[in-house]
Amino acid sequence: MEPYRVPFAFDRRDAPRYVLRNRGTETVRGVTATLLGSGLMPAGHPRALAPGDELELRIRGDDLARDTTLVIRWLRPSGEEYLWRIAF
């Protein structure tokens, strides 16, 4: 298996509004966001993100950096599943 770079950029500048941007070269599908810890985030449906597409997330919490992790899940065109953990 060849190395695979995470295709996303995670923009934190406008918290509690966060933006996940596909900066890769392929469309990924089944993109979901799951929050672990005490933070709160509205539920969303799995999506496809073409290169350059964005997914806006609203995440709130008293101390996200202390006790919350965001997990992004996606499928490559080949069907391979990937997970990316993001700490605040």
PDB file of N, CA and C in Angstrom, residues 38-40 59-64:
ATOM      1  N   SER A  38     -17.276  15.759  25.685  1.00  0.00           N
ATOM      2  CA  SER A  38     -18.425  16.534  26.167  1.00  0.00           C
ATOM      3  C   SER A  38     -18.887  17.622  25.207  1.00  0.00           C
ATOM      4  N   GLY A  39     -18.207  17.826  24.079  1.00  0.00           N
ATOM      5  CA  GLY A  39     -18.638  18.831  23.114  1.00  0.00           C
ATOM      6  C   GLY A  39     -19.961  18.458  22.481  1.00  0.00           C
ATOM      7  N   LEU A  40     -20.629  19.463  21.901  1.00  0.00           N
ATOM      8  CA  LEU A  40     -21.922  19.260  21.253  1.00  0.00           C
ATOM      9  C   LEU A  40     -21.842  19.671  19.794  1.00  0.00           C
ATOM     10  N   ILE A  59     -19.607  23.307  16.421  1.00  0.00           N
ATOM     11  CA  ILE A  59     -19.203  22.529  17.590  1.00  0.00           C
ATOM     12  C   ILE A  59     -19.062  23.473  18.778  1.00  0.00           C
ATOM     13  N   ARG A  60     -19.727  23.113  19.864  1.00  0.00           N
ATOM     14  CA  ARG A  60     -19.673  23.937  21.076  1.00  0.00           C
ATOM     15  C   ARG A  60     -19.257  23.084  22.271  1.00  0.00           C
ATOM     16  N   GLY A  61     -18.654  23.738  23.237  1.00  0.00           N
ATOM     17  CA  GLY A  61     -18.271  23.063  24.468  1.00  0.00           C
ATOM     18  C   GLY A  61     -17.504  24.009  25.364  1.00  0.00           C
ATOM     19  N   ASP A  62     -17.494  23.708  26.647  1.00  0.00           N
ATOM     20  CA  ASP A  62     -16.817  24.567  27.616  1.00  0.00           C
ATOM     21  C   ASP A  62     -15.304  24.556  27.449  1.00  0.00           C
ATOM     22  N   ASP A  63     -14.739  23.391  27.198  1.00  0.00           N
ATOM     23  CA  ASP A  63     -13.287  23.269  27.060  1.00  0.00           C
ATOM     24  C   ASP A  63     -12.969  22.143  26.077  1.00  0.00           C
ATOM     25  N   LEU A  64     -13.187  22.402  24.794  1.00  0.00           N
ATOM     26  CA  LEU A  64     -12.986  21.377  23.766  1.00  0.00           C
ATOM     27  C   LEU A  64     -11.567  20.822  23.789  1.00  0.00           C
TER      28      LEU A  64
END
